[in-house]
Amino acid sequence: MEMPNKTNRGYLASTIGCRCPRCRQGKLFANPVTIRLKDNMKMNEHCPVCGQPTEIEVGFYYGTSYVSYAITVALSVVSLAIWWLTIGLSVYDNRFFYWIGANAVLLLVLQPWLMRLSRSLWISWFVPYDPDWKFTKPRDFSERINKEQGANW
Ligand SMILES: [Zn+2]
């Protein structure tokens, strides 16, 4: 059976690229990655391609701090492993402390993107990919949205 609407973007590429999980095409965020926090985290209210709302309930992204924490820990483990294999670690010198500094800089530089990645991952766990997105409507979550309560959770 032919699926003319299937995109070539897989789950990982779509999520890492911060694309809408439903169509895997539209961008979740309004601006390019920036160190200005407010601009960086500004999301398109709806996916510009398929119309999927990016906030599907009040306080939807509240849990993303746990996701970014988990990613931070995972990245630190990877960077420690790479450091250990390339530069090495010893109890007789300061190499471990140099790693702590280098790792902190790495996490700081990646921070704007990590915060986006956490949201992208988060919404990808709630909104499934729909290969027929061109012909179907996004699930209606409007009864779970309360504009007045938007920032009040
Ligand atoms: Zn979309």
Coordinates of N, CA and C and ligand atoms in Angstrom, one line a residue:
M1 N 0.8 -1.2 0.0 CA 0.0 0.0 0.0 C 0.9 1.3 0.0
E2 N 0.5 2.2 -0.8 CA 1.3 3.4 -0.9 C 0.9 4.5 0.1
M3 N 1.9 5.1 0.7 CA 1.6 6.2 1.7 C 2.2 7.5 1.2
P4 N 1.5 8.2 0.4 CA 2.1 9.4 -0.3 C 2.5 10.5 0.7
N5 N 1.9 10.5 1.9 CA 2.2 11.6 2.9 C 3.3 11.3 3.9
K6 N 3.8 10.1 3.8 CA 4.8 9.7 4.7 C 6.1 10.6 4.5
T7 N 6.6 11.2 5.6 CA 7.8 12.0 5.4 C 9.0 11.1 5.6
N8 N 10.1 11.5 5.2 CA 11.3 10.7 5.4 C 11.9 10.9 6.7
R9 N 11.4 11.9 7.5 CA 12.0 12.1 8.8 C 11.5 11.1 9.8
G10 N 12.4 10.4 10.4 CA 12.0 9.5 11.4 C 11.8 10.1 12.8
Y11 N 11.5 9.3 13.8 CA 11.1 9.8 15.1 C 12.3 10.6 15.7
L12 N 13.5 10.1 15.6 CA 14.6 10.7 16.2 C 15.0 12.0 15.6
A13 N 15.1 12.0 14.2 CA 15.4 13.2 13.5 C 14.4 14.3 13.8
S14 N 13.1 13.9 13.8 CA 12.0 14.8 14.0 C 12.1 15.4 15.4
T15 N 12.4 14.6 16.4 CA 12.4 15.0 17.8 C 13.6 15.9 18.1
I16 N 14.8 15.5 17.6 CA 16.0 16.2 17.8 C 15.9 17.6 17.1
G17 N 15.2 17.6 15.9 CA 15.1 18.8 15.1 C 13.9 19.7 15.6
C18 N 13.3 19.3 16.8 CA 12.2 20.0 17.3 C 11.1 20.2 16.3
R19 N 10.7 19.2 15.7 CA 9.5 19.2 14.7 C 8.3 18.7 15.4
C20 N 7.1 19.1 14.9 CA 5.9 18.7 15.3 C 5.8 17.1 15.3
P21 N 5.4 16.4 16.4 CA 5.4 15.0 16.4 C 4.3 14.4 15.5
R22 N 3.3 15.2 15.2 CA 2.2 14.6 14.4 C 2.5 14.5 12.9
C23 N 3.1 15.6 12.4 CA 3.4 15.6 10.9 C 4.9 15.5 10.7
R24 N 5.7 15.7 11.7 CA 7.2 15.6 11.6 C 7.7 16.6 10.6
Q25 N 6.9 17.7 10.3 CA 7.4 18.7 9.4 C 7.5 20.1 10.0
G26 N 6.3 20.5 10.6 CA 6.3 21.9 11.1 C 7.2 22.1 12.3
K27 N 7.7 23.3 12.5 CA 8.6 23.6 13.6 C 7.8 23.9 14.8
L28 N 8.2 23.4 16.0 CA 7.5 23.6 17.3 C 7.8 25.0 17.8
F29 N 9.0 25.5 17.5 CA 9.5 26.8 18.0 C 9.4 27.9 17.0
A30 N 9.1 29.1 17.5 CA 8.9 30.2 16.6 C 10.2 30.8 16.1
N31 N 11.3 30.7 16.9 CA 12.5 31.4 16.5 C 13.7 30.3 16.4
P32 N 14.7 30.7 15.7 CA 15.9 29.9 15.7 C 16.5 29.8 17.2
V33 N 17.3 28.8 17.5 CA 17.9 28.7 18.8 C 18.7 30.0 19.2
T34 N 18.4 30.5 20.3 CA 19.1 31.8 20.8 C 19.3 31.7 22.3
I35 N 20.3 32.5 22.7 CA 20.6 32.6 24.2 C 19.6 33.4 24.9
R36 N 18.7 34.2 24.1 CA 17.7 35.0 24.8 C 16.5 34.0 25.2
L37 N 16.4 33.7 26.5 CA 15.6 32.7 27.0 C 14.1 32.8 26.4
K38 N 13.6 34.0 26.5 CA 12.2 34.1 26.1 C 11.9 33.8 24.6
D39 N 12.8 34.4 23.8 CA 12.7 34.1 22.3 C 13.0 32.6 22.1
N40 N 13.9 32.1 22.8 CA 14.3 30.7 22.6 C 13.2 29.7 22.8
M41 N 12.4 30.0 23.9 CA 11.3 29.1 24.3 C 10.0 29.4 23.7
K42 N 9.9 30.5 22.9 CA 8.6 30.8 22.3 C 8.2 29.8 21.3
M43 N 7.0 29.2 21.6 CA 6.6 28.1 20.7 C 5.5 28.6 19.7
N44 N 5.4 28.0 18.6 CA 4.3 28.3 17.7 C 3.0 27.7 18.5
E45 N 1.9 28.4 18.5 CA 0.8 27.9 19.2 C 0.2 26.7 18.6
H46 N 0.3 26.7 17.3 CA -0.1 25.5 16.5 C 1.0 25.2 15.5
C47 N 1.1 23.9 15.2 CA 2.1 23.5 14.2 C 1.7 24.2 12.9
P48 N 2.7 25.0 12.3 CA 2.4 25.7 11.1 C 2.1 24.9 9.9
V49 N 2.3 23.6 10.0 CA 2.1 22.7 8.8 C 0.7 21.9 9.0
C50 N 0.5 21.3 10.1 CA -0.7 20.5 10.3 C -1.7 21.0 11.3
G51 N -1.4 22.0 12.0 CA -2.3 22.6 13.0 C -2.4 22.0 14.3
Q52 N -1.5 21.1 14.6 CA -1.4 20.4 15.9 C -1.1 21.5 17.0
P53 N -2.0 21.6 18.1 CA -1.6 22.5 19.1 C -0.4 22.1 19.8
T54 N 0.5 23.0 20.2 CA 1.8 22.6 20.9 C 1.6 22.6 22.4
E55 N 0.5 23.2 22.9 CA 0.3 23.0 24.4 C -1.0 22.4 24.5
I56 N -1.0 21.1 24.9 CA -2.3 20.3 24.8 C -3.0 20.3 26.2
E57 N -2.4 20.8 27.2 CA -3.2 21.0 28.4 C -2.5 22.0 29.3
V58 N -3.2 22.5 30.4 CA -2.7 23.5 31.3 C -1.4 22.9 31.9
G59 N -0.3 23.7 31.9 CA 0.9 23.2 32.5 C 1.5 22.0 31.9
F60 N 1.3 21.9 30.6 CA 1.7 20.7 29.8 C 3.2 20.4 30.0
Y61 N 4.0 21.5 29.9 CA 5.4 21.3 29.9 C 6.1 21.3 31.3
Y62 N 5.2 21.3 32.3 CA 5.7 21.3 33.7 C 6.8 20.2 33.9
G63 N 6.5 19.0 33.4 CA 7.4 17.9 33.7 C 8.7 17.9 32.9
T64 N 8.9 18.9 32.0 CA 10.1 18.8 31.2 C 11.4 19.1 32.0
S65 N 11.2 19.7 33.2 CA 12.4 19.9 34.0 C 13.1 18.6 34.4
Y66 N 12.3 17.5 34.6 CA 12.8 16.2 34.8 C 13.5 15.6 33.6
V67 N 12.9 15.9 32.4 CA 13.5 15.4 31.2 C 14.8 16.1 31.0
S68 N 14.9 17.4 31.2 CA 16.2 18.1 30.9 C 17.2 17.6 32.0
Y69 N 16.8 17.3 33.2 CA 17.7 16.8 34.2 C 18.2 15.5 33.7
A70 N 17.4 14.6 33.3 CA 17.8 13.3 32.8 C 18.8 13.4 31.6
I71 N 18.5 14.3 30.7 CA 19.4 14.5 29.5 C 20.7 15.0 30.0
T72 N 20.7 15.9 31.0 CA 21.9 16.5 31.5 C 22.8 15.4 32.2
V73 N 22.2 14.5 33.0 CA 22.9 13.4 33.6 C 23.5 12.5 32.5
A74 N 22.7 12.2 31.5 CA 23.1 11.3 30.5 C 24.3 11.9 29.7
L75 N 24.2 13.1 29.4 CA 25.3 13.8 28.7 C 26.6 13.8 29.5
S76 N 26.4 14.1 30.8 CA 27.6 14.1 31.6 C 28.3 12.8 31.7
V77 N 27.5 11.7 31.7 CA 28.1 10.3 31.8 C 28.8 10.1 30.5
V78 N 28.2 10.5 29.3 CA 28.9 10.3 28.0 C 30.2 11.2 28.0
S79 N 30.1 12.4 28.4 CA 31.3 13.3 28.3 C 32.4 12.8 29.3
L80 N 32.0 12.2 30.4 CA 33.0 11.6 31.3 C 33.7 10.4 30.7
A81 N 32.9 9.6 30.0 CA 33.4 8.4 29.4 C 34.4 8.8 28.3
I82 N 34.0 9.8 27.5 CA 34.9 10.3 26.4 C 36.2 10.9 27.0
W83 N 36.0 11.7 28.0 CA 37.2 12.3 28.7 C 38.1 11.2 29.3
W84 N 37.5 10.2 29.8 CA 38.3 9.1 30.4 C 39.1 8.3 29.3
L85 N 38.4 8.1 28.2 CA 39.1 7.4 27.1 C 40.1 8.2 26.4
T86 N 40.0 9.5 26.3 CA 40.9 10.3 25.5 C 41.9 11.0 26.4
I87 N 41.5 11.7 27.5 CA 42.4 12.5 28.3 C 42.8 11.6 29.5
G88 N 41.9 10.8 30.0 CA 42.2 9.9 31.1 C 41.9 10.6 32.4
L89 N 41.8 9.7 33.5 CA 41.5 10.2 34.8 C 42.5 9.6 35.8
S90 N 42.9 10.3 36.8 CA 43.8 9.8 37.8 C 43.5 10.5 39.1
V91 N 43.7 9.7 40.2 CA 43.5 10.3 41.5 C 44.7 11.2 41.9
Y92 N 45.8 11.1 41.1 CA 47.0 11.8 41.5 C 47.1 13.2 40.8
D93 N 46.2 13.6 40.0 CA 46.2 14.9 39.4 C 44.8 15.5 39.3
N94 N 44.7 16.7 38.7 CA 43.4 17.4 38.7 C 42.6 17.1 37.5
R95 N 42.9 16.1 36.7 CA 42.1 15.8 35.5 C 40.6 15.7 35.7
F96 N 40.2 15.1 36.8 CA 38.8 14.9 37.1 C 38.1 16.3 37.2
F97 N 38.9 17.2 37.9 CA 38.3 18.6 38.1 C 38.3 19.4 36.9
Y98 N 39.2 19.1 36.0 CA 39.2 19.8 34.7 C 38.0 19.3 33.9
W99 N 37.7 18.0 34.1 CA 36.5 17.5 33.4 C 35.2 18.2 33.9
I100 N 35.1 18.3 35.2 CA 34.0 19.0 35.8 C 33.8 20.4 35.2
G101 N 34.9 21.1 35.0 CA 34.8 22.5 34.4 C 34.4 22.4 32.9
A102 N 35.0 21.5 32.2 CA 34.7 21.3 30.8 C 33.3 20.9 30.6
N103 N 32.8 20.0 31.4 CA 31.5 19.5 31.3 C 30.4 20.6 31.6
A104 N 30.8 21.4 32.6 CA 29.9 22.5 32.9 C 29.8 23.5 31.8
V105 N 30.9 23.8 31.1 CA 30.9 24.7 29.9 C 30.0 24.0 28.8
L106 N 30.3 22.8 28.6 CA 29.5 22.1 27.5 C 28.0 22.2 27.8
L107 N 27.6 21.9 29.0 CA 26.2 21.9 29.3 C 25.6 23.3 29.2
L108 N 26.4 24.3 29.6 CA 26.0 25.7 29.5 C 25.7 26.1 28.1
V109 N 26.7 25.7 27.2 CA 26.6 26.1 25.8 C 25.4 25.4 25.1
L110 N 25.1 24.1 25.6 CA 24.0 23.4 25.0 C 22.7 23.7 25.6
Q111 N 22.7 24.5 26.7 CA 21.5 24.7 27.4 C 20.2 25.1 26.6
P112 N 20.4 26.2 25.8 CA 19.2 26.6 25.0 C 18.6 25.5 24.2
W113 N 19.5 24.7 23.6 CA 19.0 23.6 22.8 C 18.4 22.5 23.6
L114 N 19.0 22.2 24.8 CA 18.6 21.1 25.6 C 17.2 21.4 26.2
M115 N 16.9 22.7 26.5 CA 15.6 23.1 27.0 C 14.5 22.8 25.9
R116 N 14.9 23.1 24.6 CA 14.0 22.8 23.5 C 13.8 21.3 23.3
L117 N 14.9 20.6 23.4 CA 14.9 19.2 23.2 C 13.9 18.5 24.2
S118 N 14.0 19.0 25.4 CA 13.1 18.4 26.5 C 11.7 18.6 26.1
R119 N 11.3 19.8 25.6 CA 9.9 20.0 25.2 C 9.5 19.1 24.0
S120 N 10.5 19.1 23.1 CA 10.2 18.3 21.9 C 10.0 16.8 22.2
L121 N 10.8 16.3 23.1 CA 10.7 14.9 23.6 C 9.4 14.7 24.3
W122 N 9.1 15.7 25.2 CA 7.9 15.6 26.0 C 6.6 15.5 25.1
I123 N 6.5 16.4 24.2 CA 5.2 16.4 23.3 C 5.2 15.1 22.4
S124 N 6.4 14.6 22.1 CA 6.5 13.4 21.3 C 5.9 12.2 22.0
W125 N 5.9 12.2 23.3 CA 5.4 11.1 24.1 C 3.8 11.2 24.2
F126 N 3.3 12.3 23.9 CA 1.8 12.5 24.0 C 1.1 12.6 22.7
V127 N 1.8 13.1 21.7 CA 1.2 13.2 20.4 C 1.8 12.3 19.4
P128 N 1.1 11.3 18.9 CA 1.7 10.3 18.0 C 1.8 10.8 16.6
Y129 N 2.7 10.2 15.9 CA 2.9 10.5 14.4 C 1.6 10.0 13.7
D130 N 1.1 10.9 12.8 CA 0.0 10.5 12.0 C 0.3 10.6 10.5
P131 N 0.5 9.5 9.9 CA 1.0 9.5 8.4 C -0.1 10.1 7.6
D132 N -1.4 10.2 8.0 CA -2.5 10.8 7.2 C -2.8 12.2 7.7
W133 N -1.8 12.9 8.3 CA -2.1 14.2 8.9 C -2.7 15.2 7.9
K134 N -2.5 15.0 6.6 CA -3.1 15.9 5.6 C -4.6 15.8 5.5
F135 N -5.1 14.6 5.9 CA -6.5 14.3 5.7 C -7.3 14.3 7.0
T136 N -6.5 14.3 8.1 CA -7.2 14.2 9.4 C -7.0 15.5 10.2
K137 N -7.8 15.7 11.3 CA -7.6 16.8 12.1 C -6.8 16.4 13.4
P138 N -6.1 17.3 14.0 CA -5.4 17.0 15.2 C -6.5 16.7 16.3
R139 N -6.2 15.9 17.2 CA -7.1 15.6 18.3 C -7.5 16.9 19.0
D140 N -8.7 17.1 19.4 CA -9.2 18.3 20.0 C -8.9 18.3 21.5
F141 N -8.0 19.1 22.0 CA -7.7 19.2 23.4 C -8.2 20.4 24.0
S142 N -9.1 21.1 23.3 CA -9.4 22.5 23.8 C -10.1 22.5 25.1
E143 N -10.8 21.4 25.4 CA -11.5 21.3 26.7 C -10.5 21.2 27.9
R144 N -9.3 20.9 27.6 CA -8.3 20.8 28.6 C -7.4 22.0 28.7
I145 N -7.7 23.0 27.9 CA -6.9 24.3 27.9 C -7.8 25.3 28.6
N146 N -7.2 26.0 29.5 CA -7.9 27.1 30.1 C -7.0 28.3 30.0
K147 N -7.3 29.2 29.1 CA -6.4 30.4 28.8 C -6.1 31.1 30.1
E148 N -7.1 31.3 31.0 CA -6.9 32.1 32.2 C -5.9 31.4 33.1
Q149 N -5.9 30.1 33.1 CA -5.1 29.3 34.0 C -3.7 29.0 33.3
G150 N -3.5 29.6 32.1 CA -2.4 29.3 31.3 C -1.0 29.3 32.1
A151 N -0.8 30.3 33.0 CA 0.5 30.3 33.6 C 0.3 30.1 35.1
N152 N -0.8 29.4 35.5 CA -1.2 29.3 36.9 C -1.3 27.9 37.3
W153 N -0.3 27.1 37.3 CA -0.3 25.8 37.7 C 0.8 25.7 38.8
Ligands
ZN1 ZN 2.4 19.3 12.5

